PDB file of C-alpha atoms in Angstrom:
ATOM      1  CA  UNK A1422     109.930 125.055 130.178  1.00 37.00           C
ATOM      2  CA  UNK A1423     112.017 121.991 131.062  1.00 44.00           C
ATOM      3  CA  UNK A1424     113.671 121.859 127.640  1.00 52.00           C
ATOM      4  CA  UNK A1425     114.674 125.533 127.822  1.00 51.00           C
ATOM      5  CA  UNK A1426     116.115 125.006 131.303  1.00 47.00           C
ATOM      6  CA  UNK A1427     117.887 121.859 130.079  1.00 55.00           C
ATOM      7  CA  UNK A1428     119.435 123.691 127.128  1.00 60.00           C
ATOM      8  CA  UNK A1429     120.702 126.505 129.363  1.00 64.00           C
ATOM      9  CA  UNK A1430     122.161 124.003 131.836  1.00 64.00           C
ATOM     10  CA  UNK A1431     123.768 122.002 129.022  1.00 65.00           C
ATOM     11  CA  UNK A1432     125.516 125.109 127.687  1.00 67.00           C
ATOM     12  CA  UNK A1433     127.250 125.327 131.048  1.00 67.00           C
ATOM     13  CA  UNK A1434     128.139 121.621 131.183  1.00 68.00           C
ATOM     14  CA  UNK A1435     129.403 121.504 127.595  1.00 68.00           C
ATOM     15  CA  UNK A1436     132.519 123.502 128.471  1.00 72.00           C
ATOM     16  CA  UNK A1437     133.529 121.306 131.395  1.00 74.00           C
ATOM     17  CA  UNK A1438     136.565 119.062 130.864  1.00 76.00           C
ATOM     18  CA  UNK A1439     135.891 115.370 130.118  1.00 76.00           C
ATOM     19  CA  UNK A1440     137.158 114.103 133.503  1.00 78.00           C
ATOM     20  CA  UNK A1441     134.383 116.098 135.240  1.00 78.00           C
ATOM     21  CA  UNK A1442     131.748 115.102 132.681  1.00 79.00           C
ATOM     22  CA  UNK A1443     132.636 111.431 133.237  1.00 78.00           C
ATOM     23  CA  UNK A1444     131.477 111.766 136.843  1.00 81.00           C
ATOM     24  CA  UNK A1445     128.194 113.437 135.846  1.00 79.00           C
ATOM     25  CA  UNK A1446     127.308 111.237 132.838  1.00 83.00           C
ATOM     26  CA  UNK A1447     127.936 107.572 133.640  1.00 88.00           C
ATOM     27  CA  UNK A1448     128.027 104.750 131.068  1.00 90.00           C
ATOM     28  CA  UNK A1449     124.649 103.588 132.433  1.00 92.00           C
ATOM     29  CA  UNK A1450     123.118 107.018 131.726  1.00 90.00           C
ATOM     30  CA  UNK A1451     124.554 106.978 128.209  1.00 90.00           C
ATOM     31  CA  UNK A1452     123.283 103.433 127.638  1.00 92.00           C
ATOM     32  CA  UNK A1453     119.777 104.328 128.793  1.00 93.00           C
ATOM     33  CA  UNK A1454     119.628 107.296 126.410  1.00 92.00           C
ATOM     34  CA  UNK A1455     120.355 105.350 123.219  1.00 93.00           C
ATOM     35  CA  UNK A1456     117.057 104.256 121.677  1.00 93.00           C
ATOM     36  CA  UNK A1457     117.130 101.045 119.639  1.00 92.00           C
ATOM     37  CA  UNK A1458     114.074  99.362 118.163  1.00 89.00           C
ATOM     38  CA  UNK A1459     113.001  97.606 115.003  1.00 85.00           C
ATOM     39  CA  UNK A1460     111.230  99.653 112.347  1.00 79.00           C
ATOM     40  CA  UNK A1461     108.279  99.485 111.800  1.00 75.00           C
ATOM     41  CA  UNK A1462     107.329  97.703 115.002  1.00 64.00           C
ATOM     42  CA  UNK A1463     105.801  94.204 114.665  1.00 61.00           C
ATOM     43  CA  UNK A1464     106.308  93.921 110.872  1.00 68.00           C
ATOM     44  CA  UNK A1465     109.931  94.801 110.330  1.00 75.00           C
ATOM     45  CA  UNK A1466     111.387  91.330 109.946  1.00 84.00           C
ATOM     46  CA  UNK A1467     111.258  89.468 106.652  1.00 82.00           C
ATOM     47  CA  UNK A1468     112.251  85.833 106.196  1.00 82.00           C
ATOM     48  CA  UNK A1469     113.104  84.895 102.624  1.00 80.00           C
ATOM     49  CA  UNK A1470     113.116  81.232 101.615  1.00 80.00           C
ATOM     50  CA  UNK A1471     113.530  78.578 100.105  1.00 76.00           C
ATOM     51  CA  UNK A1472     116.336  79.694  97.756  1.00 80.00           C
ATOM     52  CA  UNK A1473     119.115  81.555  99.551  1.00 84.00           C
ATOM     53  CA  UNK A1474     117.251  81.699 102.891  1.00 87.00           C
ATOM     54  CA  UNK A1475     117.886  84.900 104.805  1.00 89.00           C
ATOM     55  CA  UNK A1476     116.357  87.292 107.301  1.00 90.00           C
ATOM     56  CA  UNK A1477     116.120  91.060 106.710  1.00 90.00           C
ATOM     57  CA  UNK A1478     115.767  93.367 109.722  1.00 91.00           C
ATOM     58  CA  UNK A1479     115.425  97.161 109.900  1.00 91.00           C
ATOM     59  CA  UNK A1480     116.796  98.745 113.094  1.00 92.00           C
ATOM     60  CA  UNK A1481     116.088 102.301 114.296  1.00 92.00           C
ATOM     61  CA  UNK A1482     118.774 103.948 116.431  1.00 94.00           C
ATOM     62  CA  UNK A1483     118.428 107.382 118.026  1.00 95.00           C
ATOM     63  CA  UNK A1484     121.007 109.259 120.087  1.00 93.00           C
ATOM     64  CA  UNK A1485     119.157 110.970 122.962  1.00 91.00           C
ATOM     65  CA  UNK A1486     122.369 112.013 124.746  1.00 87.00           C
ATOM     66  CA  UNK A1487     124.178 115.352 124.685  1.00 84.00           C
ATOM     67  CA  UNK A1488     127.286 113.873 123.026  1.00 86.00           C
ATOM     68  CA  UNK A1489     128.329 112.547 119.637  1.00 91.00           C
ATOM     69  CA  UNK A1490     128.037 108.763 119.754  1.00 94.00           C
ATOM     70  CA  UNK A1491     129.857 106.366 117.448  1.00 95.00           C
ATOM     71  CA  UNK A1492     128.120 103.032 116.924  1.00 94.00           C
ATOM     72  CA  UNK A1493     131.090 100.705 116.512  1.00 94.00           C
ATOM     73  CA  UNK A1494     129.221  97.490 115.663  1.00 94.00           C
ATOM     74  CA  UNK A1495     125.834  95.862 116.028  1.00 95.00           C
ATOM     75  CA  UNK A1496     125.336  92.140 116.597  1.00 95.00           C
ATOM     76  CA  UNK A1497     121.892  90.547 116.420  1.00 94.00           C
ATOM     77  CA  UNK A1498     120.494  87.187 117.372  1.00 93.00           C
ATOM     78  CA  UNK A1499     117.220  86.389 115.593  1.00 90.00           C
ATOM     79  CA  UNK A1500     115.178  83.671 117.296  1.00 87.00           C
ATOM     80  CA  UNK A1501     112.021  82.180 115.829  1.00 84.00           C
ATOM     81  CA  UNK A1502     111.478  79.169 118.055  1.00 80.00           C
ATOM     82  CA  UNK A1503     115.157  78.377 117.587  1.00 81.00           C
ATOM     83  CA  UNK A1504     118.015  80.689 116.754  1.00 84.00           C
ATOM     84  CA  UNK A1505     117.781  81.130 112.989  1.00 86.00           C
ATOM     85  CA  UNK A1506     120.285  83.851 112.091  1.00 89.00           C
ATOM     86  CA  UNK A1507     122.931  86.198 113.489  1.00 92.00           C
ATOM     87  CA  UNK A1508     122.972  89.367 111.361  1.00 93.00           C
ATOM     88  CA  UNK A1509     125.921  91.698 111.962  1.00 93.00           C
ATOM     89  CA  UNK A1510     126.660  95.322 111.098  1.00 93.00           C
ATOM     90  CA  UNK A1511     130.317  96.404 111.268  1.00 93.00           C
ATOM     91  CA  UNK A1512     130.186  99.795 109.576  1.00 93.00           C
ATOM     92  CA  UNK A1513     130.804 102.619 112.047  1.00 93.00           C
ATOM     93  CA  UNK A1514     127.978 105.120 112.307  1.00 93.00           C
ATOM     94  CA  UNK A1515     128.401 108.564 113.897  1.00 95.00           C
ATOM     95  CA  UNK A1516     125.283 110.014 115.502  1.00 94.00           C
ATOM     96  CA  UNK A1517     125.086 113.625 116.637  1.00 92.00           C
ATOM     97  CA  UNK A1518     122.928 114.530 119.659  1.00 90.00           C
ATOM     98  CA  UNK A1519     119.274 113.992 118.760  1.00 90.00           C
ATOM     99  CA  UNK A1520     120.099 112.295 115.452  1.00 94.00           C
ATOM    100  CA  UNK A1521     118.463 109.042 114.433  1.00 94.00           C
ATOM    101  CA  UNK A1522     119.173 106.523 111.717  1.00 93.00           C
ATOM    102  CA  UNK A1523     117.597 103.385 110.255  1.00 92.00           C
ATOM    103  CA  UNK A1524     119.991 100.518 109.522  1.00 92.00           C
ATOM    104  CA  UNK A1525     119.252  97.545 107.277  1.00 91.00           C
ATOM    105  CA  UNK A1526     120.729  94.221 108.423  1.00 92.00           C
ATOM    106  CA  UNK A1527     120.689  90.941 106.558  1.00 91.00           C
ATOM    107  CA  UNK A1528     121.654  87.515 107.893  1.00 90.00           C
ATOM    108  CA  UNK A1529     121.778  84.136 106.193  1.00 90.00           C
ATOM    109  CA  UNK A1530     119.796  81.199 107.532  1.00 87.00           C
ATOM    110  CA  UNK A1531     121.450  77.800 107.506  1.00 85.00           C
ATOM    111  CA  UNK A1532     119.433  75.165 105.594  1.00 79.00           C
ATOM    112  CA  UNK A1533     119.477  72.867 108.642  1.00 78.00           C
ATOM    113  CA  UNK A1534     117.795  75.577 110.739  1.00 79.00           C
ATOM    114  CA  UNK A1535     115.319  76.296 107.976  1.00 76.00           C
ATOM    115  CA  UNK A1536     113.759  72.846 108.553  1.00 76.00           C
ATOM    116  CA  UNK A1537     112.142  74.038 111.821  1.00 76.00           C
ATOM    117  CA  UNK A1538     110.588  77.115 110.206  1.00 77.00           C
ATOM    118  CA  UNK A1539     107.431  75.287 109.041  1.00 73.00           C
ATOM    119  CA  UNK A1540     106.669  74.027 112.567  1.00 72.00           C
ATOM    120  CA  UNK A1541     107.219  77.467 114.091  1.00 73.00           C
ATOM    121  CA  UNK A1542     105.083  79.147 111.458  1.00 70.00           C
ATOM    122  CA  UNK A1543     102.185  76.710 111.974  1.00 71.00           C
ATOM    123  CA  UNK A1544     102.285  76.278 115.780  1.00 71.00           C
ATOM    124  CA  UNK A1545     104.364  78.921 117.559  1.00 65.00           C
ATOM    125  CA  UNK A1546     104.297  82.018 115.402  1.00 63.00           C
ATOM    126  CA  UNK A1547     104.306  84.388 118.391  1.00 66.00           C
ATOM    127  CA  UNK A1548     107.647  83.144 119.761  1.00 74.00           C
ATOM    128  CA  UNK A1549     109.882  85.529 117.830  1.00 83.00           C
ATOM    129  CA  UNK A1550     112.653  87.582 119.429  1.00 88.00           C
ATOM    130  CA  UNK A1551     115.545  89.784 118.366  1.00 91.00           C
ATOM    131  CA  UNK A1552     118.428  90.342 120.770  1.00 94.00           C
ATOM    132  CA  UNK A1553     120.620  93.341 119.992  1.00 94.00           C
ATOM    133  CA  UNK A1554     124.126  94.171 121.198  1.00 96.00           C
ATOM    134  CA  UNK A1555     125.437  97.563 120.073  1.00 95.00           C
ATOM    135  CA  UNK A1556     128.946  98.674 121.044  1.00 96.00           C
ATOM    136  CA  UNK A1557     129.195 102.458 121.295  1.00 95.00           C
ATOM    137  CA  UNK A1558     131.919 105.052 121.900  1.00 94.00           C
ATOM    138  CA  UNK A1559     131.787 108.665 123.093  1.00 91.00           C
ATOM    139  CA  UNK A1560     134.509 111.032 124.208  1.00 88.00           C
ATOM    140  CA  UNK A1561     133.602 110.092 127.788  1.00 88.00           C
ATOM    141  CA  UNK A1562     133.040 106.330 127.855  1.00 89.00           C
ATOM    142  CA  UNK A1563     132.825 103.140 125.845  1.00 94.00           C
ATOM    143  CA  UNK A1564     129.602 101.270 126.557  1.00 94.00           C
ATOM    144  CA  UNK A1565     127.335  98.508 125.252  1.00 95.00           C
ATOM    145  CA  UNK A1566     123.607  98.714 124.678  1.00 95.00           C
ATOM    146  CA  UNK A1567     121.749  95.417 125.018  1.00 95.00           C
ATOM    147  CA  UNK A1568     118.100  95.058 124.044  1.00 93.00           C
ATOM    148  CA  UNK A1569     115.768  92.098 123.771  1.00 92.00           C
ATOM    149  CA  UNK A1570     112.763  92.805 121.548  1.00 88.00           C
ATOM    150  CA  UNK A1571     109.766  90.486 121.570  1.00 86.00           C
ATOM    151  CA  UNK A1572     106.303  90.511 120.040  1.00 80.00           C
ATOM    152  CA  UNK A1573     107.614  90.492 116.502  1.00 82.00           C
ATOM    153  CA  UNK A1574     105.536  89.012 113.717  1.00 81.00           C
ATOM    154  CA  UNK A1575     107.900  88.200 110.838  1.00 82.00           C
ATOM    155  CA  UNK A1576     106.663  88.224 107.294  1.00 81.00           C
ATOM    156  CA  UNK A1577     107.650  85.045 105.485  1.00 80.00           C
ATOM    157  CA  UNK A1578     108.071  85.305 101.734  1.00 78.00           C
ATOM    158  CA  UNK A1579     106.771  82.225  99.915  1.00 73.00           C
ATOM    159  CA  UNK A1580     105.090  80.898 103.078  1.00 70.00           C
ATOM    160  CA  UNK A1581     103.084  78.479 100.951  1.00 66.00           C
ATOM    161  CA  UNK A1582     106.361  76.651 100.165  1.00 68.00           C
ATOM    162  CA  UNK A1583     107.143  75.885 103.840  1.00 64.00           C
ATOM    163  CA  UNK A1584     105.467  72.484 103.819  1.00 61.00           C
ATOM    164  CA  UNK A1585     107.384  71.475 100.690  1.00 55.00           C
ATOM    165  CA  UNK A1586     110.711  72.640 102.140  1.00 48.00           C
ATOM    166  CA  UNK A1587     110.264  70.790 105.440  1.00 50.00           C
ATOM    167  CA  UNK A1588     109.683  67.395 103.769  1.00 54.00           C
TER     168      UNK A1588
END
């Protein structure tokens, strides 16, 4: 019943001019209705090493607003004990209302930071975090979505080579 009532009400609001809609739909409301998470949860981060060390992350984004949203850029900070990589996504993505998309981001890991990976893998494997900053545009507002995702268990390719790489 609520969704039918919401659709009828939205048909009325859709024809209002943007200066009125800006008062009804604030940037905070828009920010809270953009869903961002990693996909699939808990096992969506891969660390590749020792040759060409990099991190691969899959991000799910869903537009739960009533407006077309343009994702201008996405900046990530991947922390596994220490900050290992900063993957970036600069391709603009247009999301219609209710539309979702999965984005694949890849970031290189500096060899100096790779030295701490063995210690983290052996002792502190639960201290993994991804911080996300997504800059978005609509016809009403420009806004940023910030998320901090924890509880991630990265899969490390060639984990048996960590001890060799750290020596």
